Short mmCIF file of C-alpha atoms in Angstrom, two decimals:
data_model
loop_
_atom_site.label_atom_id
_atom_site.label_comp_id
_atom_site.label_asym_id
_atom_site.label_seq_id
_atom_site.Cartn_x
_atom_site.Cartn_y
_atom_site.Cartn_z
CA UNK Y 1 -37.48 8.44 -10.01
CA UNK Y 2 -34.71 6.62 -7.81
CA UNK Y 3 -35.33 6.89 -3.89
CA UNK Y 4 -31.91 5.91 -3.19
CA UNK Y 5 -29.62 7.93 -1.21
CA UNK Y 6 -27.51 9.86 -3.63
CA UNK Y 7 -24.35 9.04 -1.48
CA UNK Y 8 -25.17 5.53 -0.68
CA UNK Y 9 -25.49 5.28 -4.76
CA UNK Y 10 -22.20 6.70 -5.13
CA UNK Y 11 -20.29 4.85 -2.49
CA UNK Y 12 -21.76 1.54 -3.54
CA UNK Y 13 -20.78 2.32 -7.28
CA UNK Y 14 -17.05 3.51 -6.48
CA UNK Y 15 -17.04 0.35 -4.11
CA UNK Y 16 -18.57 -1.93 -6.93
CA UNK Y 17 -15.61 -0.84 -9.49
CA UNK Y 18 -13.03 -1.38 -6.75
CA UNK Y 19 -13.79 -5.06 -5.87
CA UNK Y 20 -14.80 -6.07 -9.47
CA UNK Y 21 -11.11 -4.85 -10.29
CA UNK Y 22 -9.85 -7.02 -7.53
CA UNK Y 23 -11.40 -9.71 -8.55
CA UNK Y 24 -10.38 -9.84 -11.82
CA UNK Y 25 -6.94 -8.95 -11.11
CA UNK Y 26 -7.14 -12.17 -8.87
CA UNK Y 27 -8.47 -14.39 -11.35
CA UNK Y 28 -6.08 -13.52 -14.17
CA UNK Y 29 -3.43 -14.40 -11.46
CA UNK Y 30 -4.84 -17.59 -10.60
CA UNK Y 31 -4.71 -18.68 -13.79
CA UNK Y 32 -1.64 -17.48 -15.11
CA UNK Y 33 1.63 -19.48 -16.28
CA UNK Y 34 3.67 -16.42 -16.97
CA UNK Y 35 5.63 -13.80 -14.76
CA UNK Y 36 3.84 -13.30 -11.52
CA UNK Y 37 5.85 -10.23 -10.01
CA UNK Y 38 4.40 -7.28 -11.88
CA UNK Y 39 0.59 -8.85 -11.51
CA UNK Y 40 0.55 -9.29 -7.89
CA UNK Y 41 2.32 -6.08 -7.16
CA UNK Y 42 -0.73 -4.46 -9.17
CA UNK Y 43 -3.36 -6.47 -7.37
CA UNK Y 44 -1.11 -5.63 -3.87
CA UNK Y 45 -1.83 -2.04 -4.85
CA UNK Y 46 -5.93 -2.44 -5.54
CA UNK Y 47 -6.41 -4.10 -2.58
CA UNK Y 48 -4.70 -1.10 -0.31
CA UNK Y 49 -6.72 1.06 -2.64
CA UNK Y 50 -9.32 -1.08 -1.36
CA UNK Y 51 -8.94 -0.35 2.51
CA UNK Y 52 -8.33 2.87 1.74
CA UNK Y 53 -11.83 2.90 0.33
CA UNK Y 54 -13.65 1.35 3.04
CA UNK Y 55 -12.25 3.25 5.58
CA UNK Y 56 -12.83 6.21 3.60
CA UNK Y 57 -16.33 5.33 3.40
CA UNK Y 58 -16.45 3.70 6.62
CA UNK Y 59 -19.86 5.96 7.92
CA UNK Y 60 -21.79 4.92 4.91
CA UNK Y 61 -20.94 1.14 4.82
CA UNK Y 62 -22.76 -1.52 7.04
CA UNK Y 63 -20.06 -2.46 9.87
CA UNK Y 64 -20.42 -6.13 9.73
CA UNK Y 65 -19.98 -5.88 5.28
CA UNK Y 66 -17.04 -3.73 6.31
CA UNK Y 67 -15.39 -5.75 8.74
CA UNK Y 68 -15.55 -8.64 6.35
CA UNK Y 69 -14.40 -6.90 3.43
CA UNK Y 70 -11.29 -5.51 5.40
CA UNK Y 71 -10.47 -9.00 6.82
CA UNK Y 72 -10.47 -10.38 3.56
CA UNK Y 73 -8.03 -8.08 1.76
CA UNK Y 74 -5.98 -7.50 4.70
CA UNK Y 75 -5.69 -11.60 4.66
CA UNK Y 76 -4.37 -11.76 1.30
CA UNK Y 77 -1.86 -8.54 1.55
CA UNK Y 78 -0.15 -10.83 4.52
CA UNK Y 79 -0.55 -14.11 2.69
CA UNK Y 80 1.41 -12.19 -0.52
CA UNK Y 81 3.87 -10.42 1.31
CA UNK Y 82 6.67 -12.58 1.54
CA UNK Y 83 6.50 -13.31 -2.19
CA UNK Y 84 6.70 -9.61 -2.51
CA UNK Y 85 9.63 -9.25 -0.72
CA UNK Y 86 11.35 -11.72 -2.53
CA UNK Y 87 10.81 -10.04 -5.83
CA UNK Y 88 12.06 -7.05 -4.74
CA UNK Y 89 15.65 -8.66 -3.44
CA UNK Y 90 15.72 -10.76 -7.06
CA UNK Y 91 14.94 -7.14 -8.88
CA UNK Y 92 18.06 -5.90 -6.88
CA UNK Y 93 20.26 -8.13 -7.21
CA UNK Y 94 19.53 -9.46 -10.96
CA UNK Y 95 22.58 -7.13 -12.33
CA UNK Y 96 25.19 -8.51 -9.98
CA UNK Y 97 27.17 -11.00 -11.79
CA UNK Y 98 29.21 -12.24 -8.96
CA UNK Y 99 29.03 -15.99 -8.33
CA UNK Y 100 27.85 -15.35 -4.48
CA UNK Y 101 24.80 -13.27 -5.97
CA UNK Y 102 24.04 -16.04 -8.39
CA UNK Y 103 23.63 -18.64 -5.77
CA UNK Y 104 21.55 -16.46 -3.85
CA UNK Y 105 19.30 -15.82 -7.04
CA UNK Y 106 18.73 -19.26 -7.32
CA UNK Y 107 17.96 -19.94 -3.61
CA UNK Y 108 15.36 -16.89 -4.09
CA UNK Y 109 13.63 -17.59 -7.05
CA UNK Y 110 13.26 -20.95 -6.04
CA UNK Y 111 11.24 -19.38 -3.09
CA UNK Y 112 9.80 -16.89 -4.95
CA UNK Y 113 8.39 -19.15 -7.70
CA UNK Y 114 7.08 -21.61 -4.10
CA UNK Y 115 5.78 -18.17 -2.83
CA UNK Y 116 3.92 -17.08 -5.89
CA UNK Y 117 2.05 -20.73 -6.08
CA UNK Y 118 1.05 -20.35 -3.24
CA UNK Y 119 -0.34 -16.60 -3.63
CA UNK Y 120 -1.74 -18.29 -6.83
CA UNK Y 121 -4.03 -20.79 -4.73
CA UNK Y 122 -5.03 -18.33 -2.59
CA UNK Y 123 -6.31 -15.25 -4.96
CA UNK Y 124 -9.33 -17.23 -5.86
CA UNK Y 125 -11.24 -16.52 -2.49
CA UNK Y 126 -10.96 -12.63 -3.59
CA UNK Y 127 -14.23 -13.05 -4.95
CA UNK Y 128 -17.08 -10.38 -3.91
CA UNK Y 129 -19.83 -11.77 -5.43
CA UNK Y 130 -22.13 -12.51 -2.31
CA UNK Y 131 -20.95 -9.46 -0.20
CA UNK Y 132 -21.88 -7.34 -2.68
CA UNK Y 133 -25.08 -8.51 -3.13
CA UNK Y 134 -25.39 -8.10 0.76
CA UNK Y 135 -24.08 -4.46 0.20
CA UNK Y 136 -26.96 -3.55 -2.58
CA UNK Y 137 -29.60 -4.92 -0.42
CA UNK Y 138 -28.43 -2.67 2.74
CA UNK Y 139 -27.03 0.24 1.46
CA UNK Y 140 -29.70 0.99 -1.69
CA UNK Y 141 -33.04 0.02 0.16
CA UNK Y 142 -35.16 2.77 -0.34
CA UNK Y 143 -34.74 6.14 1.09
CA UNK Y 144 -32.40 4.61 2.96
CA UNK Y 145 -29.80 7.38 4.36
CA UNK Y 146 -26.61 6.68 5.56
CA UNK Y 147 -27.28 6.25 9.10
CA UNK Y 148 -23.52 6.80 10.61
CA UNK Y 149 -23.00 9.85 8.84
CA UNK Y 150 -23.57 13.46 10.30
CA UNK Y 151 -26.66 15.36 7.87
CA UNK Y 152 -24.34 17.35 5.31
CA UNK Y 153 -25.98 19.70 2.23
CA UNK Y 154 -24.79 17.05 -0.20
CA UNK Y 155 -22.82 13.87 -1.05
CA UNK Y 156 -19.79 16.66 -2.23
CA UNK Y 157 -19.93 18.10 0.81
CA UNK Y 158 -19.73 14.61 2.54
CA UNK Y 159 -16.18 13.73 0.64
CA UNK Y 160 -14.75 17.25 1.45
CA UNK Y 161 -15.77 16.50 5.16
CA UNK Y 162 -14.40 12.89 5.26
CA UNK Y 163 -11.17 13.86 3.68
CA UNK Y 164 -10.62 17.03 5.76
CA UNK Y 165 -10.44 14.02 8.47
CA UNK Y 166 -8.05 12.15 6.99
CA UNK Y 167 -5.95 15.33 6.38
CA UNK Y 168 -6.65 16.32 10.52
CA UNK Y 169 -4.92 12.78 10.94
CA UNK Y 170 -1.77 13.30 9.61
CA UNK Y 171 -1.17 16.66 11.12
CA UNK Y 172 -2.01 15.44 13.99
CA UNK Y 173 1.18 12.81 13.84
CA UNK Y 174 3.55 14.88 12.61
CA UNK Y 175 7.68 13.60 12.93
CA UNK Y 176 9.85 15.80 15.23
CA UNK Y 177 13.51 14.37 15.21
CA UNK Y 178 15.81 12.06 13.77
CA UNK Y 179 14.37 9.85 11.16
CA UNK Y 180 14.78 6.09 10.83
CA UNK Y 181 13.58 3.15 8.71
CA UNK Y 182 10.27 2.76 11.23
CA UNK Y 183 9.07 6.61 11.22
CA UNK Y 184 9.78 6.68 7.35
CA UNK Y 185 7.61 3.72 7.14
CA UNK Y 186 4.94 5.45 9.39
CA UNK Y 187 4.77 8.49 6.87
CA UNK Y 188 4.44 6.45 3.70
CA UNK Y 189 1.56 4.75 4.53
CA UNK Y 190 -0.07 8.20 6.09
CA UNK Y 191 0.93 9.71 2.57
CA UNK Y 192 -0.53 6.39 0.81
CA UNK Y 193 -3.89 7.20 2.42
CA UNK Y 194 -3.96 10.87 1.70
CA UNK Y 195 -3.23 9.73 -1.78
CA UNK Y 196 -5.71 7.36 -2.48
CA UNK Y 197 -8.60 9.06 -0.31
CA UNK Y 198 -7.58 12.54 -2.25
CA UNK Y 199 -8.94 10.23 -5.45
CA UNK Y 200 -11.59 9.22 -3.50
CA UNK Y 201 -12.94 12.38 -2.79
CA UNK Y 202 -12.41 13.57 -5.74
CA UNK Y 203 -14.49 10.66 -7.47
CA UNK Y 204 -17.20 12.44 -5.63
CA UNK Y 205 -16.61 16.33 -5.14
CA UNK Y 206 -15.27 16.57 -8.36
CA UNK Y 207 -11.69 18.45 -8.79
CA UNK Y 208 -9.73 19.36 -4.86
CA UNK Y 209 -7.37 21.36 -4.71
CA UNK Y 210 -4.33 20.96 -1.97
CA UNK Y 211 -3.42 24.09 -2.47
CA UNK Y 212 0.68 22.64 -3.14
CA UNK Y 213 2.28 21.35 -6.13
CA UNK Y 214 0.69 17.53 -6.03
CA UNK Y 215 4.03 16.09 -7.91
CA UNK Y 216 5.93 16.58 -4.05
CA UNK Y 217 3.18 13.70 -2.92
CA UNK Y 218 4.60 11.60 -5.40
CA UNK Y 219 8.42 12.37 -4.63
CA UNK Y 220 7.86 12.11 -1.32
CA UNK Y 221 6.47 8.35 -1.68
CA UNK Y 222 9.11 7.36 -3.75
CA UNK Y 223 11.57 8.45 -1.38
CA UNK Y 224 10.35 6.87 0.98
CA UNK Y 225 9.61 3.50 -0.90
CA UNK Y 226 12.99 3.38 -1.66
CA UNK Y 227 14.05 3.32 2.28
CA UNK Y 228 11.45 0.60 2.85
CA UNK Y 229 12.99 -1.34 0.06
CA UNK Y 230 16.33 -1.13 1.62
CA UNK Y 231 14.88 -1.87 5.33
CA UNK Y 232 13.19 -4.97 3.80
CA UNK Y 233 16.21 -6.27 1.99
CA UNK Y 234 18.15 -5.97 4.57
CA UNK Y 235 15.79 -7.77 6.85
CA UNK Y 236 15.42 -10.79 4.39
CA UNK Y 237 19.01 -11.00 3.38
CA UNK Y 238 20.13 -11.40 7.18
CA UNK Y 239 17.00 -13.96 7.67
CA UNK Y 240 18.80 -16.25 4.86
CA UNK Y 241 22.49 -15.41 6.58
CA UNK Y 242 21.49 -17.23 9.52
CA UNK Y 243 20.56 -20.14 7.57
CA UNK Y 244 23.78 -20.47 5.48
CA UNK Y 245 26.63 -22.03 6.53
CA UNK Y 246 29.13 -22.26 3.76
CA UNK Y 247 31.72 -19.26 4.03
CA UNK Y 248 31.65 -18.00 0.72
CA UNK Y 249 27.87 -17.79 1.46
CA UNK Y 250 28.14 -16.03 4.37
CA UNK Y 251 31.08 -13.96 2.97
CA UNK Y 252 28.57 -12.75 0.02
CA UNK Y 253 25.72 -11.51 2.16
CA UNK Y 254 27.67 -9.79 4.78
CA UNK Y 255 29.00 -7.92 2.12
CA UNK Y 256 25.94 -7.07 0.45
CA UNK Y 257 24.04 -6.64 3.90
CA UNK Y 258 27.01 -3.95 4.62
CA UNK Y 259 26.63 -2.37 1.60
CA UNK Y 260 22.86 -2.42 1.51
CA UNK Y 261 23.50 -0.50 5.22
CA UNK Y 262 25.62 2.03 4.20
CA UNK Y 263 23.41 2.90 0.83
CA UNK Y 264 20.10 3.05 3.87
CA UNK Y 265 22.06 5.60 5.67
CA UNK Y 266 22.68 7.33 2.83
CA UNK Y 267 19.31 7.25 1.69
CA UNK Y 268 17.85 8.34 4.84
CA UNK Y 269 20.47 11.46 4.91
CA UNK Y 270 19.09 12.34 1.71
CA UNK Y 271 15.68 11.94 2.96
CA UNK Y 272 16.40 14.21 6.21
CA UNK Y 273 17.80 16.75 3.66
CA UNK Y 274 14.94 16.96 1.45
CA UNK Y 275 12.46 16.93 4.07
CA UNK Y 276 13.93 20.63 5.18
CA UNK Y 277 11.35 22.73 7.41
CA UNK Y 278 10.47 24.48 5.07
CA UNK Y 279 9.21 21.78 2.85
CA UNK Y 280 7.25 20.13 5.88
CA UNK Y 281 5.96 23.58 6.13
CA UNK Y 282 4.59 23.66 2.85
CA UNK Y 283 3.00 20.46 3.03
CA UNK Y 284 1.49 20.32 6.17
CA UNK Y 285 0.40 23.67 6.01
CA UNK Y 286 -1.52 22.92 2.75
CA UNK Y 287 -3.05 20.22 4.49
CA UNK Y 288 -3.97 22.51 7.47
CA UNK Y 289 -5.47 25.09 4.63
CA UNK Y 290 -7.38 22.03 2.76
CA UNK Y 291 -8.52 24.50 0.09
CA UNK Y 292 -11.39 23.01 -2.15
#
């Protein structure tokens, strides 16, 4: 019979599966000669899934395996973000047939496609291999407990706990007043990590219930996703403004720049319209309930 600790087993298999994903996310990437918007988006998304995860299971994890694991996928989430950014102005634009958009296109891809190769060069050091041998050695020697983590009755009661935190964390930041691109920003993320360590608890404690109708979690990041593509547009389009100096350049993004403005406005009106009291009642006070 296995002396490991049952949560230390569970942790390092739900860790396992989320670096092994990684991984080979990265290496079809690195490899690839096709289309590298869609891929790197997906491996964006595992490797936040990723954080999530180790802060999630931050009390079970040895800190210095931790520390390295965050630096490394935090590293490659800034080394891909411009590239990122740039797909997501070329995915806007793409349907705009005007001859200002077109030379813009071209000036993007062209650092998109520089962007990507460079992403491409760099995805081959998300490899896990050693670290999680490191990780099996330290967290599965036997009858080894977690030591970080308070005695609970079981490793379901442990998840409940941990995500009851996490939960704590965003009422305890709760938005009063008029929103703008940074606070809607702010809330995303806090609803990304609800998100992702709801899955990761549930991986554990089997089904949790929020006690509210789960679909609102996913309208309310889409919302808000939206915004933060507009903010980042916006910011990119008036970085390449300042560095064109033909008129009919110029002309075309302060045009678009205006009208990317006016449609973020817009957007955040319909955001502070949705996001009624009693909706933020709803939700938070779910959270505050945390029924399981």
């Amino acid at each position: 019979m296995s002396t490991h600790h049952p949560l230390s087993l569970l942790v390092f298999g739900s860790l396992e599966k989320c670096l092994d994903e990684i991984q080979r996310k990265g290496s079809l990437i690195s490899r690839s000669t096709s289309n590298l918007g869609e891929p790197i988006h997906d491996l964006r998304v595992d490797c936040r899934k990723g954080l999530a995860a180790l802060d999630f299971y931050k009390p079970v994890i040895p800190q210095s395996c931790h520390e390295r694991l965050r630096s490394k996928l935090r590293k490659f989430l800034r080394r891909s973000n411009l590239g990122r950014d740039l797909d997501v102005i070329i995915q806007a634009l793409k349907e705009d047939d005007s001859q200002g958009a077109a030379q813009l296109l071209r000036r993007l891809k062209k650092d998109r496609k520089r962007e990507f190769r460079d992403v491409q060069k760099k995805v081959g050091k998300l490899e896990f291999g050693s670290m999680k041998t490191k990780l099996h050695s330290q967290m599965l020697a036997p009858s080894l407990a977690p030591t970080q983590a308070a005695p609970v009755a079981s490793a379901a009661d442990w998840a409940k706990q941990e995500f009851q935190k996490v939960a704590l964390q965003i009422l305890s930041d709760i938005h009063v007043g008029e929103w703008d691109t940074e606070s809607a920003h702010q809330l995303r993320l806090r609803i990304k990590k609800l998100r992702y360590s709801l899955e990761l608890a549930t991986s554990i404690a089997g089904e949790i219930s929020l006690s509210m109708d789960e679909s609102l979690l996913s309208q309310v990041q889409r919302m808000l996703g939206e915004i933060n593509d507009l903010a980042v547009r916006i910011r990119m389009l008036r970085g390449y403004q300042c560095g064109r100096k033909r008129r009919k350049d110029q002309a075309f993004l302060e045009k678009q720049i205006s009208a990317d403005n006016q449609e973020l406005d817009r957007s955040l009106q319909q955001w502070s319209e949705f996001w009624t009291p009693e909706r933020q009642s709803c939700f938070y006070g779910a959270l505050a309930k945390r029924t399981f």
